[in-house]
CSV table of C-alpha atoms and ligand atoms in Angstrom, one decimal:
chain,number,residue,atom,x,y,z
A,1,UNK,CA,22.3,75.6,54.8
A,2,UNK,CA,18.9,76.5,53.3
A,3,UNK,CA,17.1,73.3,54.1
A,4,UNK,CA,18.1,70.4,56.4
A,5,UNK,CA,15.8,67.4,56.9
A,6,UNK,CA,17.0,65.3,59.8
A,7,UNK,CA,16.0,61.8,60.6
A,8,UNK,CA,12.4,62.5,59.5
A,9,UNK,CA,9.6,60.0,59.9
A,10,UNK,CA,6.1,60.7,58.6
A,11,UNK,CA,3.2,58.4,59.2
A,12,UNK,CA,-0.5,58.5,58.4
A,13,UNK,CA,-3.2,57.2,60.9
A,14,UNK,CA,-6.5,56.2,59.4
A,15,UNK,CA,-9.9,56.3,61.1
A,16,UNK,CA,-9.4,52.8,62.4
A,17,UNK,CA,-6.2,53.9,64.1
A,18,UNK,CA,-4.0,51.9,61.8
A,19,UNK,CA,-0.7,53.6,61.0
A,20,UNK,CA,1.2,53.6,57.7
A,21,UNK,CA,4.8,54.7,57.8
A,22,UNK,CA,5.2,56.8,54.6
A,23,UNK,CA,8.7,58.2,55.2
A,24,UNK,CA,11.4,56.8,57.4
A,25,UNK,CA,14.8,58.1,58.5
A,26,UNK,CA,14.9,60.7,55.8
A,27,UNK,CA,18.0,62.9,55.8
A,28,UNK,CA,18.4,65.5,53.0
A,29,UNK,CA,20.0,68.8,52.6
A,30,UNK,CA,19.7,71.6,50.1
A,31,UNK,CA,21.8,74.7,49.6
A,32,UNK,CA,20.9,77.9,47.8
A,33,UNK,CA,21.6,77.5,44.1
A,34,UNK,CA,21.0,73.8,44.2
A,35,UNK,CA,18.1,71.8,42.6
A,36,UNK,CA,17.5,68.6,44.5
A,37,UNK,CA,15.6,66.1,42.4
A,38,UNK,CA,13.6,63.5,44.4
A,39,UNK,CA,12.7,60.5,42.3
A,40,UNK,CA,11.0,57.2,42.9
A,41,UNK,CA,7.9,55.2,41.9
A,42,UNK,CA,4.4,56.3,42.9
A,43,UNK,CA,3.8,55.8,46.6
A,44,UNK,CA,7.5,55.9,47.6
A,45,UNK,CA,6.9,58.9,49.8
A,46,UNK,CA,8.1,61.8,47.6
A,47,UNK,CA,5.1,64.0,48.2
A,48,UNK,CA,5.0,63.1,51.9
A,49,UNK,CA,8.5,64.3,52.4
A,50,UNK,CA,8.3,67.4,50.2
A,51,UNK,CA,5.0,68.6,51.6
A,52,UNK,CA,6.2,68.1,55.1
A,53,UNK,CA,8.8,70.8,54.5
A,54,UNK,CA,6.0,73.4,54.2
A,55,UNK,CA,3.9,71.5,56.7
A,56,UNK,CA,1.2,71.2,54.1
A,57,UNK,CA,0.1,67.6,54.9
A,58,UNK,CA,-3.3,67.5,56.5
A,59,UNK,CA,-2.7,66.5,60.1
A,60,UNK,CA,-4.5,64.3,61.0
A,61,UNK,CA,-4.1,61.9,59.3
A,62,UNK,CA,-0.4,62.8,58.9
A,63,UNK,CA,1.9,63.0,62.0
A,64,UNK,CA,5.6,63.1,62.6
A,65,UNK,CA,6.9,60.4,65.0
A,66,UNK,CA,10.4,61.8,64.8
A,67,UNK,CA,12.7,64.1,63.0
A,68,UNK,CA,13.3,67.8,62.4
A,69,UNK,CA,13.2,70.1,59.4
A,70,UNK,CA,15.3,73.3,59.4
A,71,UNK,CA,14.8,76.1,57.0
A,72,UNK,CA,17.7,78.5,57.6
A,73,UNK,CA,18.0,77.1,61.1
A,74,UNK,CA,14.3,77.7,61.9
A,75,UNK,CA,12.6,74.4,62.8
A,76,UNK,CA,9.4,73.9,60.7
A,77,UNK,CA,7.6,71.1,62.5
A,78,UNK,CA,7.5,72.9,65.9
A,79,UNK,CA,7.0,76.3,64.5
A,80,UNK,CA,3.9,78.4,65.6
A,81,UNK,CA,1.3,78.6,62.8
A,82,UNK,CA,1.5,82.4,62.3
A,83,UNK,CA,5.2,82.2,61.5
A,84,UNK,CA,4.6,79.2,59.2
A,85,UNK,CA,2.0,81.2,57.3
A,86,UNK,CA,4.5,84.1,56.9
A,87,UNK,CA,7.0,81.7,55.4
A,88,UNK,CA,4.6,80.0,53.0
A,89,UNK,CA,4.4,82.0,49.8
A,90,UNK,CA,7.1,84.4,50.8
A,91,UNK,CA,10.1,82.2,51.7
A,92,UNK,CA,8.7,78.9,50.5
A,93,UNK,CA,7.0,78.8,47.1
A,94,UNK,CA,5.0,75.7,46.2
A,95,UNK,CA,4.1,74.5,42.7
A,96,UNK,CA,1.8,71.4,42.6
A,97,UNK,CA,1.0,68.9,40.0
A,98,UNK,CA,-2.6,69.9,39.6
A,99,UNK,CA,-3.2,73.7,39.4
A,100,UNK,CA,-6.9,73.2,39.9
A,101,UNK,CA,-6.2,72.0,43.4
A,102,UNK,CA,-4.5,75.3,44.3
A,103,UNK,CA,-6.3,77.9,42.2
A,104,UNK,CA,-9.7,79.1,43.3
A,105,UNK,CA,-12.4,78.3,40.7
A,106,UNK,CA,-14.3,81.4,41.8
A,107,UNK,CA,-11.8,84.2,41.3
A,108,UNK,CA,-10.1,85.6,38.3
A,109,UNK,CA,-6.4,84.7,37.8
A,110,UNK,CA,-5.2,88.3,38.1
A,111,UNK,CA,-7.1,88.8,41.4
A,112,UNK,CA,-5.6,85.6,42.8
A,113,UNK,CA,-2.1,86.8,42.0
A,114,UNK,CA,-2.8,90.2,43.5
A,115,UNK,CA,-4.1,88.5,46.7
A,116,UNK,CA,-0.9,86.5,47.0
A,117,UNK,CA,1.2,89.7,46.8
A,118,UNK,CA,-1.0,91.7,49.2
A,119,UNK,CA,-0.9,88.8,51.7
A,120,UNK,CA,2.9,89.1,52.0
A,121,UNK,CA,4.0,92.5,50.9
A,122,UNK,CA,3.2,95.9,52.1
A,123,UNK,CA,2.5,97.4,48.7
A,124,UNK,CA,-0.4,99.3,47.1
A,125,UNK,CA,-3.1,97.4,45.2
A,126,UNK,CA,-1.9,99.1,42.0
A,127,UNK,CA,1.7,97.9,42.6
A,128,UNK,CA,0.4,94.4,43.2
A,129,UNK,CA,-1.6,94.5,40.0
A,130,UNK,CA,1.5,95.7,38.1
A,131,UNK,CA,3.4,92.8,39.6
A,132,UNK,CA,0.8,90.3,38.6
A,133,UNK,CA,0.8,91.5,35.0
A,134,UNK,CA,4.6,91.6,35.0
A,135,UNK,CA,4.7,87.9,36.1
A,136,UNK,CA,2.0,86.8,33.7
A,137,UNK,CA,4.3,88.3,31.0
A,138,UNK,CA,7.2,86.4,32.3
A,139,UNK,CA,5.5,83.0,32.4
A,140,UNK,CA,3.7,83.5,29.1
A,141,UNK,CA,6.4,81.9,27.1
A,142,UNK,CA,5.5,81.6,23.4
A,143,UNK,CA,1.7,81.7,24.1
A,144,UNK,CA,-0.3,84.4,22.3
A,145,UNK,CA,-2.4,85.2,25.4
A,146,UNK,CA,-1.7,88.8,26.5
A,147,UNK,CA,-1.4,89.3,30.3
A,148,UNK,CA,-4.4,91.7,30.6
A,149,UNK,CA,-6.8,89.2,29.0
A,150,UNK,CA,-5.2,86.3,30.9
A,151,UNK,CA,-5.6,88.1,34.2
A,152,UNK,CA,-9.3,88.5,33.6
A,153,UNK,CA,-9.8,84.8,33.0
A,154,UNK,CA,-11.2,82.2,35.5
A,155,UNK,CA,-9.1,79.1,35.9
A,156,UNK,CA,-11.6,76.8,34.1
A,157,UNK,CA,-11.3,79.0,31.0
A,158,UNK,CA,-7.6,78.1,30.6
A,159,UNK,CA,-5.8,75.1,29.3
A,160,UNK,CA,-3.8,72.9,31.8
A,161,UNK,CA,-0.6,74.4,30.5
A,162,UNK,CA,-1.8,78.0,31.0
A,163,UNK,CA,-3.1,77.1,34.5
A,164,UNK,CA,0.3,75.6,35.4
A,165,UNK,CA,2.0,78.8,34.2
A,166,UNK,CA,-0.1,80.8,36.6
A,167,UNK,CA,0.9,78.4,39.4
A,168,UNK,CA,4.5,79.0,38.5
A,169,UNK,CA,4.0,82.7,38.7
A,170,UNK,CA,2.3,82.4,42.0
A,171,UNK,CA,5.0,80.1,43.4
A,172,UNK,CA,7.9,82.3,42.2
A,173,UNK,CA,6.7,85.9,42.2
A,174,UNK,CA,7.6,86.7,45.8
A,175,UNK,CA,11.1,85.5,45.3
A,176,UNK,CA,11.1,82.5,47.7
A,177,UNK,CA,14.3,81.1,49.0
A,178,UNK,CA,13.0,77.6,48.7
A,179,UNK,CA,10.8,76.4,45.8
A,180,UNK,CA,9.0,73.1,46.2
A,181,UNK,CA,7.7,71.7,42.9
A,182,UNK,CA,5.8,68.4,43.2
A,183,UNK,CA,5.4,66.8,39.8
A,184,UNK,CA,5.1,70.2,38.2
A,185,UNK,CA,4.8,69.0,34.7
A,186,UNK,CA,3.3,65.5,35.1
A,187,UNK,CA,-0.3,66.6,34.2
A,188,UNK,CA,0.9,68.3,31.0
A,189,UNK,CA,1.4,66.9,27.5
A,190,UNK,CA,4.9,66.4,26.4
A,191,UNK,CA,5.5,69.5,24.4
A,192,UNK,CA,4.0,71.7,27.1
A,193,UNK,CA,6.1,69.9,29.7
A,194,UNK,CA,9.3,70.9,28.0
A,195,UNK,CA,8.2,74.6,27.8
A,196,UNK,CA,7.1,74.7,31.5
A,197,UNK,CA,10.4,73.1,32.6
A,198,UNK,CA,12.4,75.6,30.7
A,199,UNK,CA,10.3,78.4,32.3
A,200,UNK,CA,11.0,77.1,35.8
A,201,UNK,CA,14.7,76.8,35.0
A,202,UNK,CA,14.8,80.4,33.6
A,203,UNK,CA,12.8,82.0,36.3
A,204,UNK,CA,13.9,80.5,39.5
A,205,UNK,CA,16.5,82.8,41.1
A,206,UNK,CA,20.0,81.6,41.1
A,207,UNK,CA,20.2,82.1,44.9
A,208,UNK,CA,17.2,80.0,45.7
A,209,UNK,CA,17.0,76.2,46.3
A,210,UNK,CA,14.6,74.0,44.5
A,211,UNK,CA,13.1,70.7,45.7
A,212,UNK,CA,11.9,69.0,42.5
A,213,UNK,CA,9.8,65.9,42.9
A,214,UNK,CA,9.2,63.8,39.9
A,215,UNK,CA,8.8,60.2,38.9
A,216,UNK,CA,10.4,61.2,35.5
A,217,UNK,CA,14.1,60.7,35.4
A,218,UNK,CA,14.3,62.7,32.2
A,219,UNK,CA,13.1,65.8,34.2
A,220,UNK,CA,15.7,65.1,36.8
A,221,UNK,CA,18.5,64.8,34.3
A,222,UNK,CA,17.6,68.2,32.8
A,223,UNK,CA,17.1,70.1,36.0
A,224,UNK,CA,18.7,68.6,39.1
A,225,UNK,CA,22.2,69.4,40.4
A,226,UNK,CA,21.8,66.6,42.9
A,227,UNK,CA,19.3,63.8,43.5
A,228,UNK,CA,17.8,61.4,46.0
A,229,UNK,CA,16.1,58.1,45.1
A,230,UNK,CA,13.2,57.1,47.3
A,231,UNK,CA,11.6,53.6,47.7
A,232,UNK,CA,9.1,52.5,50.3
A,233,UNK,CA,9.5,55.7,52.3
A,234,UNK,CA,13.3,55.6,52.5
A,235,UNK,CA,16.0,57.4,50.7
A,236,UNK,CA,18.0,54.5,49.2
A,237,UNK,CA,20.6,56.5,47.2
A,238,UNK,CA,21.7,60.1,46.9
A,239,UNK,CA,24.1,61.6,44.4
A,240,UNK,CA,25.8,65.0,44.1
A,241,UNK,CA,26.5,64.3,40.5
A,242,UNK,CA,23.5,63.4,38.4
A,243,UNK,CA,25.5,62.6,35.3
A,244,UNK,CA,27.6,60.1,37.2
A,245,UNK,CA,24.4,58.6,38.8
A,246,UNK,CA,22.9,58.1,35.4
A,247,UNK,CA,26.0,56.4,34.1
A,248,UNK,CA,26.5,54.2,37.2
A,249,UNK,CA,23.6,54.0,39.6
A,250,UNK,CA,24.7,52.1,42.7
A,251,UNK,CA,21.5,50.6,44.3
A,252,UNK,CA,19.8,47.7,42.3
A,253,UNK,CA,16.6,49.6,42.4
A,254,UNK,CA,18.2,52.8,41.0
A,255,UNK,CA,19.8,50.6,38.3
A,256,UNK,CA,16.4,49.3,37.3
A,257,UNK,CA,14.9,52.9,37.3
A,258,UNK,CA,17.7,54.2,35.1
A,259,UNK,CA,17.5,51.1,32.9
A,260,UNK,CA,13.8,51.6,32.3
A,261,UNK,CA,14.2,55.3,31.6
A,262,UNK,CA,16.9,54.5,29.0
A,263,UNK,CA,14.8,51.9,27.4
A,264,UNK,CA,11.9,54.4,27.1
A,265,UNK,CA,14.2,56.9,25.5
A,266,UNK,CA,15.1,54.4,22.8
A,267,UNK,CA,11.5,53.5,22.0
B,301,ADP,P1,4.6,59.6,46.1
B,301,ADP,O1,4.4,61.1,46.2
B,301,ADP,O2,6.0,59.2,46.0
B,301,ADP,O3,3.7,59.0,45.1
B,301,ADP,P2,3.2,59.7,48.7
B,301,ADP,O4,4.1,60.5,49.6
B,301,ADP,O5,2.0,60.4,48.1
B,301,ADP,O6,4.1,59.0,47.5
B,301,ADP,O7,2.7,58.4,49.5
B,301,ADP,C1,3.5,57.6,50.3
B,301,ADP,C2,2.7,56.6,51.0
B,301,ADP,O8,1.8,57.3,51.9
B,301,ADP,C3,1.8,55.7,50.1
B,301,ADP,O9,1.8,54.5,50.6
B,301,ADP,C4,0.5,56.4,50.3
B,301,ADP,O10,-0.5,55.4,50.1
B,301,ADP,C5,0.5,56.9,51.7
B,301,ADP,N1,-0.4,58.1,51.9
B,301,ADP,C6,-0.2,59.2,51.2
B,301,ADP,N2,-1.2,60.1,51.6
B,301,ADP,C7,-1.9,59.5,52.6
B,301,ADP,C8,-3.1,59.8,53.4
B,301,ADP,N3,-3.6,61.0,53.3
B,301,ADP,N4,-3.5,58.9,54.2
B,301,ADP,C9,-3.0,57.7,54.3
B,301,ADP,N5,-1.9,57.3,53.6
B,301,ADP,C10,-1.4,58.1,52.7
B,302,MG,MG1,3.4,62.4,44.9
């Protein structure tokens, strides 16, 4: 089993000491080759759960009252920081909603990709540069930007779609076993969304597992091999058969989600 989340609780404590339980009793598993879609309305705890997997929540305010997260049988929440740093990037690739949160505004795209490689792989700077250009070529899609020009650009010089393609390259280039994508296309306009999704589908390795977080059921129906619905911090329904789920959601809340999505399709 690639990923096993066991009985996980995640809470936030504010400056006044008040505690919000953002995730409760979450149990999820992911095998290599699977894409687990986590859906639910804003604030339902999707990001809290998925970012916990890479221990990326700022702590404080986040803390873990109970539960365990195993990545190939290594427990993440109790792992020493140096080991965790090794895993991030190399074994766990992360793609966020807003690339500007993750890209440095001060460095050229190419240099940032090279840095990512050099941090994790014992290769020459030239080999890292080659790899960066190769990946920009892969994520370019039907854009006319050539990789050499793209590599020289600073993030603010690029469109949101081109920034997000860089994030995808950064998240996937080291061949992670687990890819965490938190609303990877939400900030993009609809045509770019479709291109970026296709790219993720094409590029993620068949033997990796993907945790795909989205409030968009359309994205889940295109990408996921299984899904979990979250509401108020709890997983209220899971399905190993997305097509069956969309035809017959069980939980009343899932039924309303699916109903709304179908209504929007018709509009
Ligand atoms: P989602 O990704 O599904 O929109 P989140 O995981 O971001 O939901 O949020 C789940 C709950 O945790 C929400 O009630 C949110 O307000 C709360 N929350 C998220 N981040 C913090 C934080 N840094 N401090 C306090 N509460 C937070
Ligand atoms: Mg979120």
